[in-house]
Amino acid sequence: MMNQRHFLYIRTIAEERNFSRAAEKLYISQPSLSQSVKRIEAQYGVPLFYRSRGAVVLTAAGERYLQVGEKILKKEQDILFQVQQARDLQRGRLRIGVAPYRDCNILAPAVRAFQRQYPGIEIVLQETGQTEAENGLVAGNLDIALGMPPRKSSNLDFECLFHDRLLLSVSPAHWYFQVHQVQIKESAEGYPVIHLADMAQCDFILLTNRQVLRNMEDDLCAEAGFSPHIVVETKDVAAAHTMAAAGLGAAFLPESFLRFGRLEAPICYYQIDLPAHSIALGILRSLNQDFSPSAARFAAILRSTIQDISGRNAP
Amino acid sequence: MTAQQYETIIAIAQEGNLTRAAKKLGVALPYLSKQVQQIEQELGSPILDRIGANSRLNDVGKEIEQGAYELRYMEHQLQQEMIDLMGKSGGVLSIGTSAYRSVYQFPEILVQLSRKYKGIQIKLMEGPVETMEPMARQGIVDLAITAAPSGHPALVNRFLATEELVLAVPSHFGVCAPQSDGEDRCPELDLRQLRDLPFLFLNEGAALHQLARGLLADAHIRPAACLESKSLETIYTLVREGVGAALLPRTMMRNGPEGGALQFFSVKGRRLERDIYAIYRADSYLSLACQEFLSLFQRSLEKAV
């Protein structure tokens, strides 16, 4: 098979048109160079040079050898690169940031699929807020994150995977429904639609102030024309949901929790009769460094699992 | 990576076990193990999954294997080109084909070819139909002869000829048909005579399988006992042994030593045939010897029709 050294021999002889000058340039003896050329010619079964008294000239085969040889050597480089990529998938660490939900329902199927395919790679899940995820990617402490479009750093790339929206969840047995008129319309597409303004007097379980989702919750209530009475604040979306199910009040719930998660408490979900407040979620990565092979593979798996789930559970 | 290292990896991939790979390469097992260790050290990664006595290439190893095929192919192509440029003969021509063609259709052609291209080494890679496309794609063969054209964008399907098919029926089944008018045409069988008689099929996926199934279905015949095999050779042998009837290429009838145990029929009002293609990589250089092979083969197929 072609090798770098042989190729260099032939090219140098072709350039110098003379065996001894070529040998000098290659720092080998002329007999040894001649021997090598003979071996290469024997290997292919054709002469690579015409040797005449004055000069050494490439044959047609020799010219082809140099043309194709370059491609072969380039190909070999490509192969070694591919091999290294495959090697990097054999072991190592993949650090994934999850924002903004402190819950990895969305990630679970992808993590499981990745783990099965690349058992040698240790997965580190870092459940963080959006800002921490952005900082982590920029600082190189995270390889990839699932989050919202970047707000702070322009060195990040965002690829939207799906749009999430907030639903209202409240127990159907909640006393509020007995006391207040609440307009609820059945909807052909998924959950019934609730007139949010009618919930003005209800107790609300909201997320703590520092989260993006909380801003959306506040905006929704403001648009509906009331400032909610907050009975509990929690950091945890799933906790808010459980409390709502227990009859404590109403809570906002990202629809992805229903699609991707397994929430089993008896509760009703309503679409909100206000313009869609949706939130884009997708893959965040740093533009400063190449995607590691494992991060690239994980991104591909995440794309397909999310597509899979959204397709299957779309209301 | 050296040429030797690539060959080592290919051997392990093909043999699936270090002992057999060492045998194939003609080296001692400890030497081979040492070589593997060295490759693993150079790459900084294992290349094998060791499962009991067997060694399977892991993803890294497989990547090298694929690369090795590619390099081998490029190198082979280069050699062919150089040989043709210098007006020499020699080199290697490898052809993927079903075993039945090697037996019934190639011998004459290959004799002519090797006379014209002295020193040429012809490698026949016989295998079932589904292995033809991958072999052509990986450049393991220069071309593959098949009745199943490929949809792969990297491959070219070159139509060669239409091959006539006949129904082969064991004589002891006692079916009969009037002699047909055409001098070279087999007697035309009324398919209903095959009702309740066993029929043999090539494996599903083969063009011939579909053809035979369609033929019987159109005549509302459900064959009594079906048998499937990967190889036309096997089917032919079983038909000759009297196991059942089958749809076969006509070339088998011309050359086969059936000795009266078989009858051959055509079907009234139907042309039984299939198209034969050569498939090869779109980026490949077809050597002069290769082109010569194709035209010889094409002519012999046309003659048979």
Coordinates of C-alpha atoms in Angstrom, one line a residue:
Chain A
M1 CA 0.0 0.0 0.0
M2 CA 1.0 3.6 -0.6
N3 CA 3.0 5.2 2.1
Q4 CA 4.2 8.7 2.8
R5 CA 7.8 7.9 2.4
H6 CA 7.6 6.1 -0.9
F7 CA 5.4 8.9 -2.3
L8 CA 8.0 11.4 -1.2
Y9 CA 10.8 9.4 -2.9
I10 CA 9.0 9.4 -6.2
R11 CA 8.0 13.0 -6.1
T12 CA 11.5 14.1 -5.3
I13 CA 13.0 12.1 -8.1
A14 CA 10.4 13.6 -10.5
E15 CA 11.3 17.1 -9.4
E16 CA 15.0 16.6 -9.5
R17 CA 15.0 14.5 -12.6
N18 CA 18.0 12.8 -11.2
F19 CA 18.5 10.0 -8.8
S20 CA 21.6 11.2 -7.0
R21 CA 20.3 14.7 -6.5
A22 CA 17.1 13.3 -5.2
A23 CA 18.9 11.0 -2.8
E24 CA 20.9 13.9 -1.5
K25 CA 17.8 15.9 -0.9
L26 CA 16.1 12.9 0.9
Y27 CA 19.2 12.2 3.0
I28 CA 19.5 8.6 1.8
S29 CA 22.1 6.9 -0.3
Q30 CA 21.5 6.6 -4.0
P31 CA 21.6 2.8 -4.1
S32 CA 19.1 2.6 -1.4
L33 CA 16.8 5.1 -3.3
S34 CA 17.1 3.0 -6.4
Q35 CA 16.3 -0.1 -4.6
S36 CA 13.1 1.4 -3.1
V37 CA 12.0 2.6 -6.5
K38 CA 12.5 -0.8 -8.0
R39 CA 10.4 -2.3 -5.2
I40 CA 7.6 0.2 -5.8
E41 CA 7.7 -0.5 -9.6
A42 CA 7.6 -4.2 -8.9
Q43 CA 4.7 -3.8 -6.6
Y44 CA 2.6 -2.1 -9.3
G45 CA 4.0 -4.1 -12.2
V46 CA 4.8 -1.0 -14.2
P47 CA 7.8 1.4 -14.6
L48 CA 7.4 4.8 -13.0
F49 CA 10.4 6.4 -14.7
Y50 CA 12.2 6.3 -18.1
R51 CA 15.9 6.3 -17.3
S52 CA 18.0 7.7 -20.0
R53 CA 21.6 8.9 -19.9
G54 CA 20.9 12.5 -19.1
A55 CA 17.6 12.6 -17.2
V56 CA 15.0 10.6 -15.4
V57 CA 11.5 11.3 -16.6
L58 CA 8.2 10.1 -15.3
T59 CA 6.3 7.6 -17.3
A60 CA 2.5 8.0 -17.8
A61 CA 2.1 5.6 -15.0
G62 CA 4.5 7.6 -12.8
E63 CA 2.5 10.7 -13.4
R64 CA -0.7 9.0 -12.5
Y65 CA 1.0 7.6 -9.4
L66 CA 1.8 11.1 -8.2
Q67 CA -1.7 12.4 -9.0
V68 CA -3.6 9.6 -7.3
G69 CA -1.0 9.1 -4.6
E70 CA -1.8 12.5 -3.3
K71 CA -5.4 11.7 -3.0
I72 CA -4.7 8.4 -1.3
L73 CA -2.5 10.0 1.3
K74 CA -5.2 12.7 1.9
K75 CA -7.8 9.9 2.2
E76 CA -5.6 8.2 4.8
Q77 CA -5.5 11.4 6.8
D78 CA -9.3 11.6 6.7
I79 CA -9.6 8.0 7.8
L80 CA -7.3 8.6 10.8
F81 CA -9.4 11.6 11.7
Q82 CA -12.6 9.4 11.5
V83 CA -10.9 6.8 13.7
Q84 CA -10.0 9.4 16.3
Q85 CA -13.6 10.5 16.3
A86 CA -14.7 7.0 16.9
R87 CA -12.1 6.6 19.6
D88 CA -13.3 9.7 21.4
L89 CA -16.7 8.1 21.6
Q90 CA -15.3 5.0 23.3
R91 CA -14.8 6.7 26.6
G92 CA -14.7 10.1 28.2
R93 CA -17.2 12.5 29.7
L94 CA -20.1 14.3 28.3
R95 CA -21.3 17.2 30.4
I96 CA -24.8 18.2 29.7
G97 CA -26.5 21.3 31.1
V98 CA -30.3 21.3 31.5
A99 CA -32.1 24.6 31.7
P100 CA -34.5 26.0 32.5
Y101 CA -36.4 23.1 34.1
R102 CA -35.1 21.3 37.1
D103 CA -36.3 18.2 35.6
C104 CA -34.9 16.0 32.9
N105 CA -38.0 14.4 31.6
I106 CA -37.2 15.7 28.2
L107 CA -33.6 14.4 28.3
A108 CA -34.3 11.0 29.8
P109 CA -35.0 9.1 26.5
A110 CA -32.0 10.7 24.8
V111 CA -29.7 10.0 27.8
R112 CA -30.9 6.4 27.8
A113 CA -30.3 5.9 24.1
F114 CA -26.9 7.5 24.2
Q115 CA -25.9 5.5 27.2
R116 CA -26.8 2.3 25.5
Q117 CA -24.9 3.2 22.3
Y118 CA -21.8 4.6 24.0
P119 CA -21.5 2.8 27.3
G120 CA -17.9 4.0 27.7
I121 CA -18.9 7.6 28.1
E122 CA -19.7 9.0 31.4
I123 CA -22.6 11.4 31.4
V124 CA -22.6 14.3 33.8
L125 CA -26.0 16.1 34.0
Q126 CA -25.9 19.5 35.4
E127 CA -29.3 20.9 36.2
T128 CA -28.8 24.6 36.1
G129 CA -30.6 27.8 35.3
Q130 CA -30.4 29.4 31.8
T131 CA -27.6 31.8 32.8
E132 CA -25.5 29.2 34.5
A133 CA -25.8 27.0 31.4
E134 CA -24.7 29.8 29.2
N135 CA -21.8 30.6 31.4
G136 CA -20.8 26.9 31.7
L137 CA -20.8 26.6 27.9
V138 CA -18.7 29.7 27.4
A139 CA -16.2 28.6 30.1
G140 CA -15.9 25.2 28.6
N141 CA -17.4 23.5 31.7
L142 CA -20.3 22.1 29.7
D143 CA -20.2 20.4 26.3
I144 CA -23.8 20.9 25.4
A145 CA -27.0 22.3 27.0
L146 CA -30.7 22.1 26.5
G147 CA -32.1 25.5 27.1
M148 CA -33.6 28.6 25.6
P149 CA -32.2 31.0 23.1
P150 CA -29.1 32.6 24.6
R151 CA -29.6 36.0 26.1
K152 CA -26.2 37.0 27.3
S153 CA -23.5 35.6 25.2
S154 CA -23.2 35.9 21.4
N155 CA -20.6 33.1 21.4
L156 CA -23.4 30.5 21.7
D157 CA -25.3 28.8 19.0
F158 CA -28.9 27.8 19.5
E159 CA -30.8 25.2 17.5
C160 CA -34.5 25.2 18.3
L161 CA -36.0 21.7 18.9
F162 CA -39.5 22.6 20.0
H163 CA -41.8 25.3 21.4
D164 CA -43.2 24.9 24.8
R165 CA -46.2 26.8 26.1
L166 CA -47.8 27.2 29.5
L167 CA -51.0 25.4 30.4
L168 CA -53.0 26.1 33.5
S169 CA -53.4 23.1 35.8
V170 CA -55.9 23.0 38.6
S171 CA -57.9 20.3 40.3
P172 CA -61.4 20.0 39.0
A173 CA -62.7 19.6 42.5
H174 CA -61.2 22.9 43.6
W175 CA -63.7 25.0 45.6
Y176 CA -63.1 27.9 43.4
F177 CA -65.2 26.4 40.6
Q178 CA -68.2 26.1 43.0
V179 CA -68.1 29.8 44.0
H180 CA -67.0 31.5 40.7
Q181 CA -68.2 31.5 37.2
V182 CA -65.3 30.2 35.1
Q183 CA -65.7 30.1 31.3
I184 CA -64.3 26.9 29.9
K185 CA -64.6 25.9 26.2
E186 CA -63.9 22.5 24.8
S187 CA -61.3 22.6 22.1
A188 CA -60.8 20.4 19.1
E189 CA -57.0 20.7 19.6
G190 CA -56.1 19.2 22.9
Y191 CA -57.0 20.6 26.2
P192 CA -60.1 22.8 26.9
V193 CA -59.6 26.5 26.9
I194 CA -60.0 28.5 30.1
H195 CA -60.7 32.2 30.3
L196 CA -57.8 33.2 32.5
A197 CA -59.4 36.4 33.7
D198 CA -62.1 34.3 35.5
M199 CA -59.3 32.9 37.7
A200 CA -58.4 36.3 39.2
Q201 CA -59.6 35.4 42.7
C202 CA -57.9 31.9 42.8
D203 CA -54.8 31.1 44.8
F204 CA -51.8 30.5 42.6
I205 CA -48.7 28.3 43.1
L206 CA -46.0 30.1 41.2
L207 CA -42.3 29.5 40.6
T208 CA -39.7 31.5 42.4
N209 CA -38.8 34.9 41.0
R210 CA -35.5 34.0 39.4
Q211 CA -36.8 31.8 36.7
V212 CA -37.7 32.6 33.2
L213 CA -41.0 30.7 33.5
R214 CA -42.0 32.9 36.4
N215 CA -41.7 36.0 34.1
M216 CA -44.0 34.3 31.7
E217 CA -46.5 33.5 34.5
D218 CA -46.5 37.1 35.7
D219 CA -47.0 38.3 32.1
L220 CA -49.9 36.0 31.6
C221 CA -51.7 37.2 34.7
A222 CA -51.0 40.8 33.9
E223 CA -52.5 40.4 30.5
A224 CA -55.5 38.7 32.0
G225 CA -55.8 41.8 34.1
F226 CA -55.1 40.6 37.6
S227 CA -52.3 40.3 40.0
P228 CA -52.4 36.7 41.4
H229 CA -52.6 35.8 45.0
I230 CA -49.6 33.6 45.5
V231 CA -50.2 30.8 48.0
V232 CA -46.9 29.0 47.5
E233 CA -43.7 29.8 45.6
T234 CA -41.6 26.9 44.6
K235 CA -38.5 26.3 42.5
D236 CA -39.8 23.1 41.2
V237 CA -42.3 22.8 38.4
A238 CA -43.2 19.2 39.4
A239 CA -43.8 20.4 43.0
A240 CA -46.1 23.2 41.8
H241 CA -48.0 20.6 39.8
T242 CA -48.4 18.2 42.8
M243 CA -49.6 21.0 45.0
A244 CA -52.2 22.1 42.4
A245 CA -53.3 18.5 42.2
A246 CA -53.8 18.4 45.9
G247 CA -56.2 21.3 45.6
L248 CA -54.0 24.1 46.9
G249 CA -54.6 26.3 43.9
A250 CA -53.8 26.8 40.3
A251 CA -50.4 26.4 38.7
F252 CA -48.9 27.0 35.3
L253 CA -47.4 24.0 33.7
P254 CA -45.1 23.8 30.7
E255 CA -46.8 21.6 28.2
S256 CA -43.5 19.6 27.7
F257 CA -44.1 18.2 31.2
L258 CA -47.2 16.4 29.9
R259 CA -45.6 15.3 26.7
F260 CA -42.3 14.1 28.1
G261 CA -43.0 13.5 31.7
R262 CA -45.1 11.1 33.6
L263 CA -47.4 13.2 35.8
E264 CA -50.0 11.1 37.3
A265 CA -51.9 13.2 39.8
P266 CA -55.6 13.7 39.0
I267 CA -55.8 17.2 37.6
C268 CA -57.2 19.1 34.7
Y269 CA -55.1 21.0 32.2
Y270 CA -56.4 24.0 30.3
Q271 CA -55.1 26.1 27.4
I272 CA -55.1 29.7 28.2
D273 CA -57.2 32.1 26.1
L274 CA -54.4 34.5 25.6
P275 CA -52.0 34.9 22.7
A276 CA -49.5 32.0 22.8
H277 CA -46.8 32.5 25.3
S278 CA -44.4 30.0 24.0
I279 CA -40.8 29.4 24.8
A280 CA -38.3 28.0 22.4
L281 CA -36.2 25.1 23.7
G282 CA -33.3 23.7 22.0
I283 CA -29.6 22.8 21.9
L284 CA -27.1 25.3 23.1
R285 CA -23.5 25.0 22.2
S286 CA -20.4 27.2 22.3
L287 CA -19.1 28.6 19.1
N288 CA -15.6 28.9 20.5
Q289 CA -14.9 25.2 20.3
D290 CA -15.7 22.3 18.1
F291 CA -18.5 20.1 19.2
S292 CA -16.8 17.0 20.7
P293 CA -17.8 13.8 18.9
S294 CA -19.8 12.7 21.9
A295 CA -21.7 16.0 22.1
A296 CA -22.4 15.8 18.4
R297 CA -23.8 12.3 18.7
F298 CA -25.8 13.3 21.7
A299 CA -27.3 16.3 19.9
A300 CA -28.3 14.0 17.0
I301 CA -29.9 11.5 19.4
L302 CA -31.7 14.3 21.3
R303 CA -33.1 15.7 18.0
S304 CA -34.5 12.3 17.1
T305 CA -36.0 11.4 20.5
I306 CA -37.7 14.8 20.8
Q307 CA -39.1 14.5 17.3
D308 CA -40.3 11.1 18.2
I309 CA -42.0 12.1 21.4
S310 CA -43.5 15.3 20.1
G311 CA -44.8 13.4 17.1
R312 CA -46.3 10.7 19.2
N313 CA -47.9 12.8 22.0
A314 CA -48.9 15.9 20.1
P315 CA -52.4 16.7 21.5
Chain B
M1 CA -1.0 2.9 10.1
T2 CA 0.9 0.6 7.8
A3 CA -0.4 -1.5 5.0
Q4 CA 0.2 -4.5 7.1
Q5 CA -1.8 -3.1 10.0
Y6 CA -4.8 -2.4 7.7
E7 CA -4.6 -6.0 6.4
T8 CA -4.5 -7.3 9.9
I9 CA -7.7 -5.4 10.7
I10 CA -9.5 -6.6 7.6
A11 CA -8.6 -10.2 8.5
I12 CA -9.9 -9.9 12.0
A13 CA -13.1 -8.4 10.7
Q14 CA -13.6 -11.2 8.3
E15 CA -12.6 -14.1 10.5
G16 CA -14.2 -12.8 13.7
N17 CA -11.5 -14.4 15.8
L18 CA -7.8 -13.9 16.3
T19 CA -6.8 -17.5 15.8
R20 CA -8.4 -17.8 12.4
A21 CA -7.2 -14.3 11.4
A22 CA -3.6 -15.3 12.2
K23 CA -4.1 -18.4 10.1
K24 CA -5.4 -16.4 7.2
L25 CA -2.5 -14.0 7.4
G26 CA 0.0 -16.8 7.8
V27 CA 1.4 -15.5 11.1
A28 CA 1.6 -16.9 14.6
L29 CA -1.1 -16.0 17.0
P30 CA 1.2 -14.3 19.6
Y31 CA 2.6 -12.2 16.7
L32 CA -0.9 -11.1 15.7
S33 CA -1.8 -10.3 19.3
K34 CA 1.3 -8.2 19.6
Q35 CA 0.4 -6.3 16.4
V36 CA -3.1 -5.6 17.7
Q37 CA -1.6 -4.3 20.9
Q38 CA 0.7 -2.1 18.9
I39 CA -2.2 -0.6 16.9
E40 CA -4.2 0.0 20.0
Q41 CA -1.2 1.7 21.6
E42 CA -0.7 4.0 18.6
L43 CA -4.3 4.9 18.5
G44 CA -4.7 5.2 22.2
S45 CA -7.8 3.1 22.1
P46 CA -8.9 -0.6 22.1
I47 CA -10.0 -1.8 18.7
L48 CA -11.6 -5.1 19.7
D49 CA -14.5 -6.2 21.9
R50 CA -13.4 -9.5 23.3
I51 CA -16.3 -11.8 23.8
G52 CA -15.1 -15.2 25.0
A53 CA -12.9 -16.7 22.3
N54 CA -14.2 -14.3 19.7
S55 CA -12.9 -10.9 18.9
R56 CA -15.2 -8.4 17.2
L57 CA -14.0 -5.0 16.1
N58 CA -15.4 -2.2 18.1
D59 CA -16.5 1.1 16.6
V60 CA -12.9 2.3 16.3
G61 CA -11.9 -1.0 14.7
K62 CA -14.8 -0.8 12.3
E63 CA -13.9 2.7 11.3
I64 CA -10.4 1.5 10.4
E65 CA -11.8 -1.5 8.5
Q66 CA -14.0 0.7 6.4
G67 CA -11.0 3.0 5.7
A68 CA -8.9 0.0 4.8
Y69 CA -11.4 -1.1 2.2
E70 CA -11.4 2.4 0.7
L71 CA -7.6 2.7 0.6
R72 CA -7.3 -0.8 -0.9
Y73 CA -9.8 0.1 -3.5
M74 CA -8.0 3.4 -4.4
E75 CA -4.7 1.6 -4.6
H76 CA -6.2 -1.2 -6.7
Q77 CA -7.7 1.4 -9.1
L78 CA -4.5 3.2 -9.4
Q79 CA -2.7 0.0 -10.3
Q80 CA -5.3 -0.9 -13.0
E81 CA -4.9 2.6 -14.5
M82 CA -1.1 2.4 -14.5
I83 CA -1.2 -1.0 -16.1
D84 CA -3.5 0.2 -18.9
L85 CA -1.5 3.4 -19.4
M86 CA 1.6 1.4 -20.0
G87 CA -0.1 -1.2 -22.2
K88 CA 0.8 -4.0 -19.8
S89 CA -1.4 -6.8 -18.7
G90 CA -1.8 -8.2 -15.3
G91 CA -3.4 -6.9 -12.2
V92 CA -6.5 -8.2 -10.5
L93 CA -10.1 -8.3 -11.7
S94 CA -12.6 -9.2 -9.1
I95 CA -16.2 -9.9 -9.9
G96 CA -19.1 -10.4 -7.5
T97 CA -21.5 -13.0 -8.8
S98 CA -23.9 -15.7 -7.9
A99 CA -22.3 -19.1 -7.8
Y100 CA -24.5 -20.4 -10.7
R101 CA -23.0 -17.9 -13.1
S102 CA -19.5 -19.0 -12.2
V103 CA -20.5 -22.5 -13.0
Y104 CA -22.7 -22.0 -16.1
Q105 CA -21.8 -18.7 -17.7
F106 CA -18.3 -17.6 -16.9
P107 CA -15.9 -20.4 -17.8
E108 CA -15.8 -19.8 -21.5
I109 CA -15.5 -16.1 -21.1
L110 CA -12.8 -16.3 -18.6
V111 CA -10.7 -18.5 -20.8
Q112 CA -10.9 -15.9 -23.6
L113 CA -10.2 -13.1 -21.2
S114 CA -7.1 -14.6 -19.7
R115 CA -5.8 -15.4 -23.1
K116 CA -6.0 -11.8 -24.1
Y117 CA -4.8 -10.3 -20.8
K118 CA -1.9 -12.6 -19.9
G119 CA -0.9 -12.5 -16.2
I120 CA -4.3 -11.2 -15.1
Q121 CA -5.7 -12.6 -11.9
I122 CA -9.4 -13.1 -11.8
K123 CA -11.1 -13.3 -8.4
L124 CA -14.6 -14.5 -8.4
M125 CA -16.5 -13.5 -5.2
E126 CA -19.5 -15.8 -5.1
G127 CA -22.3 -15.0 -2.8
P128 CA -26.0 -14.5 -2.4
V129 CA -27.7 -11.6 -4.1
E130 CA -27.9 -9.3 -1.1
T131 CA -24.1 -9.3 -0.7
M132 CA -23.5 -7.9 -4.2
E133 CA -24.4 -4.3 -3.6
P134 CA -22.3 -3.9 -0.4
M135 CA -19.3 -5.6 -2.1
A136 CA -19.6 -3.2 -5.0
R137 CA -20.0 -0.2 -2.8
Q138 CA -17.0 -1.0 -0.6
G139 CA -14.9 -1.6 -3.7
I140 CA -14.2 -5.2 -2.6
V141 CA -15.2 -6.1 -6.2
D142 CA -14.6 -4.2 -9.4
L143 CA -18.1 -5.0 -10.4
A144 CA -20.9 -7.3 -9.5
I145 CA -23.3 -9.1 -11.8
T146 CA -26.8 -9.2 -10.5
A147 CA -30.5 -9.2 -11.5
A148 CA -31.2 -6.7 -8.8
P149 CA -30.2 -3.2 -9.8
S150 CA -29.1 -0.9 -6.9
G151 CA -30.7 2.3 -5.9
H152 CA -27.5 3.5 -4.2
P153 CA -26.4 6.9 -5.5
A154 CA -22.7 5.9 -5.5
L155 CA -23.3 2.9 -7.8
V156 CA -23.9 2.6 -11.5
N157 CA -26.3 0.0 -12.9
R158 CA -25.3 -1.0 -16.4
F159 CA -27.9 -3.0 -18.2
L160 CA -26.3 -6.0 -19.9
A161 CA -29.0 -8.2 -21.3
T162 CA -32.2 -9.9 -20.7
E163 CA -31.9 -13.5 -19.5
E164 CA -34.6 -16.0 -20.5
L165 CA -36.1 -18.1 -17.8
V166 CA -37.6 -21.6 -18.0
L167 CA -39.7 -23.8 -15.8
A168 CA -37.7 -26.8 -14.8
V169 CA -39.9 -29.8 -13.8
P170 CA -38.7 -33.2 -12.7
S171 CA -39.7 -35.8 -15.3
H172 CA -41.4 -38.1 -12.8
F173 CA -44.0 -35.4 -12.2
G174 CA -45.4 -36.6 -15.5
V175 CA -46.5 -33.2 -16.8
C176 CA -46.6 -32.8 -20.5
A177 CA -47.0 -30.1 -23.1
P178 CA -47.2 -30.0 -26.9
Q179 CA -44.0 -29.1 -28.7
S180 CA -44.0 -25.4 -29.5
D181 CA -43.6 -24.0 -33.0
G182 CA -40.5 -21.9 -32.4
E183 CA -37.6 -24.2 -33.0
D184 CA -35.7 -22.8 -30.0
R185 CA -38.6 -22.4 -27.7
C186 CA -39.4 -24.9 -25.0
P187 CA -42.8 -26.6 -25.0
E188 CA -45.5 -24.4 -23.6
L189 CA -46.8 -25.7 -20.3
D190 CA -50.3 -25.1 -19.0
L191 CA -49.5 -23.9 -15.5
R192 CA -52.5 -25.6 -14.1
Q193 CA -50.6 -28.9 -14.4
L194 CA -48.3 -27.6 -11.6
R195 CA -51.2 -27.5 -9.2
D196 CA -50.5 -29.5 -6.0
L197 CA -46.9 -30.1 -7.1
P198 CA -44.1 -28.8 -4.9
F199 CA -42.2 -25.7 -6.0
L200 CA -38.8 -24.4 -5.1
F201 CA -38.0 -20.7 -4.7
L202 CA -34.9 -18.6 -4.5
N203 CA -34.9 -16.6 -1.3
E204 CA -37.1 -13.7 -0.8
G205 CA -35.5 -10.5 -2.0
A206 CA -34.2 -12.1 -5.2
A207 CA -35.8 -10.9 -8.4
L208 CA -36.4 -14.5 -9.4
H209 CA -38.4 -15.2 -6.2
Q210 CA -40.8 -12.4 -7.1
L211 CA -41.1 -13.6 -10.6
A212 CA -41.9 -17.1 -9.7
R213 CA -44.4 -16.1 -7.0
G214 CA -46.2 -13.8 -9.4
L215 CA -46.3 -16.4 -12.1
L216 CA -48.0 -18.9 -9.8
A217 CA -50.3 -16.4 -8.2
D218 CA -51.5 -15.3 -11.7
A219 CA -52.4 -18.8 -12.5
H220 CA -54.1 -19.2 -9.1
I221 CA -51.8 -21.9 -8.0
R222 CA -50.7 -22.4 -4.5
P223 CA -47.7 -24.7 -4.6
A224 CA -47.9 -27.8 -2.4
A225 CA -44.7 -27.5 -0.4
C226 CA -42.4 -24.7 -0.9
L227 CA -38.7 -24.7 -0.3
E228 CA -36.5 -21.7 -0.4
S229 CA -32.7 -21.6 -0.8
K230 CA -30.2 -18.9 -1.2
S231 CA -28.4 -20.6 -4.1
L232 CA -29.7 -21.3 -7.6
E233 CA -27.2 -24.2 -7.6
T234 CA -28.9 -25.8 -4.7
I235 CA -32.3 -25.3 -6.3
Y236 CA -31.1 -26.8 -9.5
T237 CA -29.7 -29.8 -7.8
L238 CA -32.9 -30.3 -5.8
V239 CA -35.0 -30.0 -9.0
R240 CA -32.8 -32.6 -10.6
E241 CA -33.3 -34.9 -7.6
G242 CA -37.0 -34.6 -8.2
V243 CA -37.9 -32.6 -5.1
G244 CA -39.9 -30.0 -7.0
A245 CA -40.3 -27.6 -9.9
A246 CA -38.6 -24.2 -10.2
L247 CA -38.1 -21.2 -12.3
L248 CA -34.5 -21.1 -13.6
P249 CA -32.4 -19.2 -16.0
R250 CA -32.3 -21.0 -19.4
T251 CA -28.5 -21.1 -19.5
M252 CA -28.7 -23.8 -16.8
M253 CA -30.7 -26.0 -19.2
R254 CA -28.3 -25.5 -22.0
N255 CA -25.2 -26.5 -20.1
G256 CA -26.5 -28.6 -17.2
P257 CA -25.9 -32.3 -17.3
E258 CA -29.5 -33.2 -16.4
G259 CA -29.6 -36.5 -18.2
G260 CA -33.3 -36.7 -18.9
A261 CA -34.4 -36.4 -15.3
L262 CA -35.7 -32.9 -16.1
Q263 CA -38.1 -31.3 -18.5
F264 CA -38.0 -27.6 -19.4
F265 CA -41.1 -25.6 -20.3
S266 CA -42.0 -22.1 -21.3
V267 CA -45.4 -20.6 -20.4
K268 CA -48.0 -19.8 -23.0
G269 CA -48.4 -16.2 -23.7
R270 CA -45.7 -15.1 -21.3
R271 CA -42.2 -14.1 -21.7
L272 CA -40.3 -15.3 -18.7
E273 CA -37.2 -13.2 -18.3
R274 CA -35.1 -11.0 -16.1
D275 CA -32.7 -8.1 -16.7
I276 CA -29.1 -8.6 -15.8
Y277 CA -27.0 -5.7 -14.7
A278 CA -23.4 -5.0 -13.9
I279 CA -23.2 -2.7 -10.8
Y280 CA -20.0 -0.8 -9.9
R281 CA -19.0 2.4 -8.2
A282 CA -19.7 5.6 -10.2
D283 CA -16.2 6.8 -9.3
S284 CA -14.4 3.7 -10.5
Y285 CA -12.0 3.3 -13.3
L286 CA -13.1 0.3 -15.4
S287 CA -9.9 -1.3 -16.6
L288 CA -9.6 -2.5 -20.2
A289 CA -9.7 -6.1 -18.9
C290 CA -12.9 -5.2 -17.0
Q291 CA -14.5 -3.7 -20.1
E292 CA -13.5 -6.6 -22.1
F293 CA -15.1 -8.9 -19.6
L294 CA -18.3 -6.9 -19.7
S295 CA -18.6 -7.0 -23.5
L296 CA -17.7 -10.8 -23.6
F297 CA -20.3 -11.5 -21.0
Q298 CA -22.9 -9.3 -22.6
R299 CA -22.4 -11.0 -26.0
S300 CA -22.7 -14.5 -24.4
L301 CA -25.9 -13.5 -22.7
E302 CA -27.4 -12.1 -25.9
K303 CA -26.4 -15.3 -27.7
A304 CA -28.2 -17.4 -25.1
V305 CA -31.5 -15.5 -25.6

